[in-house]
Coordinates of C-alpha atoms in Angstrom, one line a residue:
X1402 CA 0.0 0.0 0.0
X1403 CA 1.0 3.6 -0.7
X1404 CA 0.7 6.2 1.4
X1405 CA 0.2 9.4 -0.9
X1406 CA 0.0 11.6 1.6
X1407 CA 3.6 10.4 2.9
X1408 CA 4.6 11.8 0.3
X1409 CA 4.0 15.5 1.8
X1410 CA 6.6 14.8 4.4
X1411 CA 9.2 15.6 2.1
X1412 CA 10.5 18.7 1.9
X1413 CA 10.0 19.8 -2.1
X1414 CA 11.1 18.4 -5.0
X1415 CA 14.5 16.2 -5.9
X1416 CA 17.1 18.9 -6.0
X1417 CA 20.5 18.4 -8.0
X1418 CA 22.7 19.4 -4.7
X1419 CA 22.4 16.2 -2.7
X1420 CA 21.1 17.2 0.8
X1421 CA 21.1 14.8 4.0
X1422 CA 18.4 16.2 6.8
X1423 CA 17.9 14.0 9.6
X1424 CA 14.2 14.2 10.5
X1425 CA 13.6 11.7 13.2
X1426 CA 15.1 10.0 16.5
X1427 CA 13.4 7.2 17.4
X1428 CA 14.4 5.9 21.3
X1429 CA 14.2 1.7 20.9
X1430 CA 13.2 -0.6 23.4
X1431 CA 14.6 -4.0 22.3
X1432 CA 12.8 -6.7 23.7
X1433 CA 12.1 -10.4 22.2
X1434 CA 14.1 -9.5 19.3
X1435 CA 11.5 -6.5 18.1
X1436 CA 12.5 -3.1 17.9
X1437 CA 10.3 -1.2 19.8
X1438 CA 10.1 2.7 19.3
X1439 CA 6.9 5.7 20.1
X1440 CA 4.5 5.9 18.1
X1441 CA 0.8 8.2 18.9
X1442 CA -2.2 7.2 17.2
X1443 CA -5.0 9.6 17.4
X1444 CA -3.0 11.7 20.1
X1445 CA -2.8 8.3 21.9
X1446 CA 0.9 6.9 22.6
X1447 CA 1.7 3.8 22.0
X1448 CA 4.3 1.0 21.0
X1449 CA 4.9 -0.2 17.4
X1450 CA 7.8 -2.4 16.1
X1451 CA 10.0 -1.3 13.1
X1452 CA 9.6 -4.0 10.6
X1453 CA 10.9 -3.4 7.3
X1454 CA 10.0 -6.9 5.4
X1455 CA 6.3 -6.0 6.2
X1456 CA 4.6 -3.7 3.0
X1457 CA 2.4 -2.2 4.9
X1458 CA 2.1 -0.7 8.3
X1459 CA -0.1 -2.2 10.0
X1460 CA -2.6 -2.0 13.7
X1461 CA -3.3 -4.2 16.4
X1462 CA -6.5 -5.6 17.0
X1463 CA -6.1 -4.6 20.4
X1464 CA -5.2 -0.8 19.8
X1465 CA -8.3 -0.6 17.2
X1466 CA -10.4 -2.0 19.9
X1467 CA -9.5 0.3 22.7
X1468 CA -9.4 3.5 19.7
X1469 CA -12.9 2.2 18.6
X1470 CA -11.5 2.9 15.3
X1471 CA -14.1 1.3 13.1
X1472 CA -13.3 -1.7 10.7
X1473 CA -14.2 -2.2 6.8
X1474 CA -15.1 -5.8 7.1
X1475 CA -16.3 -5.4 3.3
X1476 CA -13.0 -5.5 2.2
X1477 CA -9.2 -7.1 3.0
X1478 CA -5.9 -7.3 2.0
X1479 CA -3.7 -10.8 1.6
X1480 CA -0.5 -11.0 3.5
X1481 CA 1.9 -13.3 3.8
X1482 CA 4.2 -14.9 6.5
X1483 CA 6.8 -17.2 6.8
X1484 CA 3.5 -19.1 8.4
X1485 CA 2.1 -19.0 5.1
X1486 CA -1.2 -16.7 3.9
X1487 CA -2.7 -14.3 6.0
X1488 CA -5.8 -12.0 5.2
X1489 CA -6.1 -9.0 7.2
X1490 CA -9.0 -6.9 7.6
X1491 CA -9.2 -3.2 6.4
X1492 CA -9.7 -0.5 9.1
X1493 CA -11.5 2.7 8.9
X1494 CA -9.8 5.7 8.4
X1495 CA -7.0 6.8 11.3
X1496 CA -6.9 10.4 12.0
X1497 CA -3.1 10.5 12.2
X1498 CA 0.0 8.4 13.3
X1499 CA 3.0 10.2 14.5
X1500 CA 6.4 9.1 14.4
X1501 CA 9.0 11.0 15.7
X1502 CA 7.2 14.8 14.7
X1503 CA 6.5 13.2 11.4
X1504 CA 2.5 12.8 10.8
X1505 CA 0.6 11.2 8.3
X1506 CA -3.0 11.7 8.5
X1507 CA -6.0 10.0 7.4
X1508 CA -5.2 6.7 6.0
X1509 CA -6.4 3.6 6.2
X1510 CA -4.2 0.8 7.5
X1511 CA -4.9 -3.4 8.2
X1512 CA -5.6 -4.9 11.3
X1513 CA -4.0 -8.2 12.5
X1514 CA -3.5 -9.8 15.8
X1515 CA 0.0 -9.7 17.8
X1516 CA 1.7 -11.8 20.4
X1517 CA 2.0 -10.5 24.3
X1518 CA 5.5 -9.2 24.6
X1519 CA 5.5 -8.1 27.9
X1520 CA 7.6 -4.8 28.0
X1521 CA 9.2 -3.4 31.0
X1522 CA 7.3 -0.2 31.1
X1523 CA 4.2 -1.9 31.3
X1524 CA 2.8 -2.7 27.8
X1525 CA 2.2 -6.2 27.5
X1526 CA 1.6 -6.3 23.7
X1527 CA 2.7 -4.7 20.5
X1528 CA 0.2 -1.8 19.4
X1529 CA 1.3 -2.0 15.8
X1530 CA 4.4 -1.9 13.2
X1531 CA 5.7 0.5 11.1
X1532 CA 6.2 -1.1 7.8
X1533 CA 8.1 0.1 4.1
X1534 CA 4.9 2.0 3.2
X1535 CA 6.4 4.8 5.6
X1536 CA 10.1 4.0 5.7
X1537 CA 10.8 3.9 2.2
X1538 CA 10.3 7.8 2.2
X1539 CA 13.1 7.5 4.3
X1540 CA 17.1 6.7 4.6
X1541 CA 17.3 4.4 8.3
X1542 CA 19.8 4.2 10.5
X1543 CA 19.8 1.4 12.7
X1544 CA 21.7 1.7 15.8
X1545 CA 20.7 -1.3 18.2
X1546 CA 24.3 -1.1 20.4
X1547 CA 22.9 2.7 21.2
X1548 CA 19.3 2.3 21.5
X1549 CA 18.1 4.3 18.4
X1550 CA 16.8 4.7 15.2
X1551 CA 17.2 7.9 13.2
X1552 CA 15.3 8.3 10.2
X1553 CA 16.8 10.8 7.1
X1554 CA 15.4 12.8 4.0
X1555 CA 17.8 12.8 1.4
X1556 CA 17.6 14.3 -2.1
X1557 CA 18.9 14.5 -4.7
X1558 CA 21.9 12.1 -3.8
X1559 CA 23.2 9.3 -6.3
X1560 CA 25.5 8.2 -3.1
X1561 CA 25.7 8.4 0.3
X1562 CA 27.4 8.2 2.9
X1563 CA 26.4 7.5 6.7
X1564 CA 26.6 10.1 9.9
X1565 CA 28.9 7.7 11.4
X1566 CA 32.7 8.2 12.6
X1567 CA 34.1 5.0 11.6
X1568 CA 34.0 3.7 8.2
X1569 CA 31.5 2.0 6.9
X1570 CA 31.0 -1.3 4.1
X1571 CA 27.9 -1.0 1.4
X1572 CA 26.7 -3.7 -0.4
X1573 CA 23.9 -2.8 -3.2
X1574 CA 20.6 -3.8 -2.5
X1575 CA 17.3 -4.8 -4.7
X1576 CA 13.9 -2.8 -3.6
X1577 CA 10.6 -4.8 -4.4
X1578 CA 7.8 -2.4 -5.6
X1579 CA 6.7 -3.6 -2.1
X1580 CA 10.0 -1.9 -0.8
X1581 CA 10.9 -4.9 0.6
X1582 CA 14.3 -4.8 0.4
X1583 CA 17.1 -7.6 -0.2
X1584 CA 21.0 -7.9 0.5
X1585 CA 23.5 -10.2 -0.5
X1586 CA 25.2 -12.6 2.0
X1587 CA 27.6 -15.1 1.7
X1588 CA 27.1 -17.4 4.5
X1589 CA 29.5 -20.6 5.0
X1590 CA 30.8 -20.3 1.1
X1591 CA 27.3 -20.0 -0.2
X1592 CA 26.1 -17.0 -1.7
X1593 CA 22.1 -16.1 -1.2
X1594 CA 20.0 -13.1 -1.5
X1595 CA 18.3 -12.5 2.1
X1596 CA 15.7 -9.8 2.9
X1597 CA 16.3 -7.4 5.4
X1598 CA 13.4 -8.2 7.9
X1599 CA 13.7 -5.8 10.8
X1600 CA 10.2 -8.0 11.9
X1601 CA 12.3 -11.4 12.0
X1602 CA 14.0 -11.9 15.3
X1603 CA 17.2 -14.3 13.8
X1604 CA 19.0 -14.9 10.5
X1605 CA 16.3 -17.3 9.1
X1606 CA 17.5 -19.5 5.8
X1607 CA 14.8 -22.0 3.5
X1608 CA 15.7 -25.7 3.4
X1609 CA 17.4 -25.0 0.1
X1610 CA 19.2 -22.2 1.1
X1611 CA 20.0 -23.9 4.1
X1612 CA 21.7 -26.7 2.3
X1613 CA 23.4 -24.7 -0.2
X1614 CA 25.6 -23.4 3.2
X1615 CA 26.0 -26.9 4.3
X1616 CA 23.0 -27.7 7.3
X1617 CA 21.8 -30.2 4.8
X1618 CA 18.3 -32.0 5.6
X1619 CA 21.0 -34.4 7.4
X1620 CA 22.7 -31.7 9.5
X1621 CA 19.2 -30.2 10.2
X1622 CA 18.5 -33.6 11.4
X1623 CA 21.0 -33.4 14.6
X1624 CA 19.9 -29.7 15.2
X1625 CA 17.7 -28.4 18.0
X1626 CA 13.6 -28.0 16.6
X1627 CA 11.3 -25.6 17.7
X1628 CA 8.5 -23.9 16.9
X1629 CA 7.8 -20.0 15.4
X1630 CA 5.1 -17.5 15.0
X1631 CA 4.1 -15.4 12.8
X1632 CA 1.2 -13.1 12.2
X1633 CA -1.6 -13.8 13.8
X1634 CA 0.5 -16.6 15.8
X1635 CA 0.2 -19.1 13.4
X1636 CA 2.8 -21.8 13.9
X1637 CA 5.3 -23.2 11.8
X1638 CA 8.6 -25.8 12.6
X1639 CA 12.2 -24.9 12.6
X1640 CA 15.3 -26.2 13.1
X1641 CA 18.2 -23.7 15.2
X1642 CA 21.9 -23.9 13.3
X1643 CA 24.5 -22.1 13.8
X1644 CA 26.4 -20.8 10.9
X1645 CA 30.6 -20.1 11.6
X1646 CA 30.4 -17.4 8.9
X1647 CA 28.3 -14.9 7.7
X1648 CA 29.8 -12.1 5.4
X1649 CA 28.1 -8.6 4.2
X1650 CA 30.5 -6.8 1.8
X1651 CA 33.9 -6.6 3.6
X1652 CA 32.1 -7.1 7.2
X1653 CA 32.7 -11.0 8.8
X1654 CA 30.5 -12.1 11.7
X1655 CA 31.1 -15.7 13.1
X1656 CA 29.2 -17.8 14.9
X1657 CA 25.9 -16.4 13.7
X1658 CA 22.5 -18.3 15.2
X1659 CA 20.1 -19.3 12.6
X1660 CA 16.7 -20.6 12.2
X1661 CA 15.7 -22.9 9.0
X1662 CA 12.2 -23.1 7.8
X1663 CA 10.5 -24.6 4.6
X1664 CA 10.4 -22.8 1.7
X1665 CA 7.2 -21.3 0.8
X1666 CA 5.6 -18.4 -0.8
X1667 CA 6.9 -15.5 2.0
X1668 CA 10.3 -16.6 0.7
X1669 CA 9.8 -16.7 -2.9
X1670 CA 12.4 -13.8 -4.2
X1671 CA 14.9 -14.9 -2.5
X1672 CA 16.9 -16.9 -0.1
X1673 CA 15.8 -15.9 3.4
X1674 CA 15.7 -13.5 6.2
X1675 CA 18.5 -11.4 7.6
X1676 CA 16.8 -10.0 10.9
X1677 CA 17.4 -8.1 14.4
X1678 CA 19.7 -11.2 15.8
X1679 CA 22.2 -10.4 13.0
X1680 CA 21.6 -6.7 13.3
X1681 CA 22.5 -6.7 17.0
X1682 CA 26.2 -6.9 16.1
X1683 CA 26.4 -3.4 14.8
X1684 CA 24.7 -0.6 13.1
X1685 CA 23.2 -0.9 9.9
X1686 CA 22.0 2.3 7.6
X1687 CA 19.6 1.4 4.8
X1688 CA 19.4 3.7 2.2
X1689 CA 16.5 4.1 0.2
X1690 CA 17.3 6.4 -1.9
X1691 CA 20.3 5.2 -3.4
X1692 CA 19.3 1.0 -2.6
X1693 CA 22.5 1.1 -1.0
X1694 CA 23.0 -1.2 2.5
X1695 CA 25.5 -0.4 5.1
X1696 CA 27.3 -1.9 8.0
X1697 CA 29.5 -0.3 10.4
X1698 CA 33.1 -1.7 10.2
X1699 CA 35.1 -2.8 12.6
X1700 CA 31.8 -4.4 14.6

């Protein structure tokens, strides 16, 4: 889903000179693996997740309960999970959402139901997330080590380069028309193509994919199974590996926990999911604007 009114957060059009103006801060409370930040919904605060493998930002059933923000049950939208399908439905029309000063203001966004999470200040559920819809307007810096994520308009660019002091490695990046986004990663020898899932809590690999790095169907066999949830909590098995190396451009990571699930439709364009696990290790700046993916070296 577009947001065309997004689109007014941006301050005039493309310029030649290639300005960097960061617009947001976001505060992060980290907890289960989801990157909590602030969010106010109809002047209401509350708690989404920053997920960038979902399209489209999306509500709780709980928050449009306690809103009484009325629901379109005449019409839904299909999403889809590494659980498999989902259908969400429509909402009514949101007065605004605010992230971090920036507003956008009536729009219609899906409902679904979350998992209890339990925060420390209190909240015991996730409200919502904040999906590509919204953050594709955007460059995002993610800084898990420091607690923060800083969003950035940039114009008129054709590269960038982060607010950082160190140096940083880039790899290029595909963008979906869903803005889903996708990095390549060479894990144990094996080169695959892995979304960038901010929603995901591990580095999560299909059975092929899995295979093509080694944890074969008889590796998977001596590994650990558990369970996962997606949207909705719908269940699904996996098996817990742990891959010795992990490379992103010039960057190295060992020892890198991962979860392997069967391939199905979520994973179709590519390989598998790079999520917060992995991103823990360092900062990470995703740049829309040029599909440019960075990660802080020397982490």
């Amino acid at each position: 889903m577009m947001l065309a009114s997004i689109a007014g957060l941006l301050a005039g059009a493309a310029q030649a000179e290639c300005v960097m103006n960061r617009a947001a801060v976001l505060p992060i409370t980290l907890w289960q693996n989801k990157l909590f930040v602030p969010v106010t919904v109809n002047g209401v605060a509350e708690r989404f997740f920053v997920d960038t493998g979902a399209a489209v930002t999306t509500l709780s059933d709980s928050l449009a309960n306690a809103l009484n923000i009325p629901r379109d049950f005449d019409h839904t939208i299909d999403m889809f999970g590494v659980a498999g399908r989902e259908s969400h439905l429509y909402i009514g029309e949101v007065d605004s959402i605010n992230v971090g000063g920036l507003e956008v203001k009536k729009q219609s966004f899906p409902v679904a139901a979350f998992g209890s999470f339990m925060l420390a200040d209190g909240h015991s559920h996730a409200d919502g997330l904040i999906g590509a819809d919204i953050l594709s307007h955007f460059d995002v810096d993610i800084d898990i080590p420091h607690r923060q994520i800083a969003l950035w308009r940039v114009q008129g660019c054709s590269v960038v380069k982060p607010d950082w002091q160190g140096d940083a490695s880039s790899v290029p990046m595909q963008i979906a028309p869903s803005h889903n986004i996708t990095v390549p990663v060479r894990i144990d020898g094996a080169m695959l193509d892995l979304m960038l899932d901010t929603g995901a809590g591990d580095l999560l690999l299909s059975t092929r994919a899995a295979a093509r790095a080694g944890a074969t169907p008889e590796v998977l066999e001596e590994s650990r199974q558990s369970t996962g949830f997606g949207v909705n909590d719908r269940s699904y098995p996996v098996w817990l590996h742990v891959f010795r190396r992990v490379e992103v451009g010039t960057q190295v990571y060992g020892d890198v926990r991962g979860v392997v699930v069967n391939r199905g439709r979520y994973m179709d364009q590519g390989d598998g999911l790079l999520g917060v696990e992995f991103l823990k290790r360092g900062r990470v700046w995703i740049s829309y604007s040029t599909s440019t993916f960075f990660t802080e070296a020397g982490r």
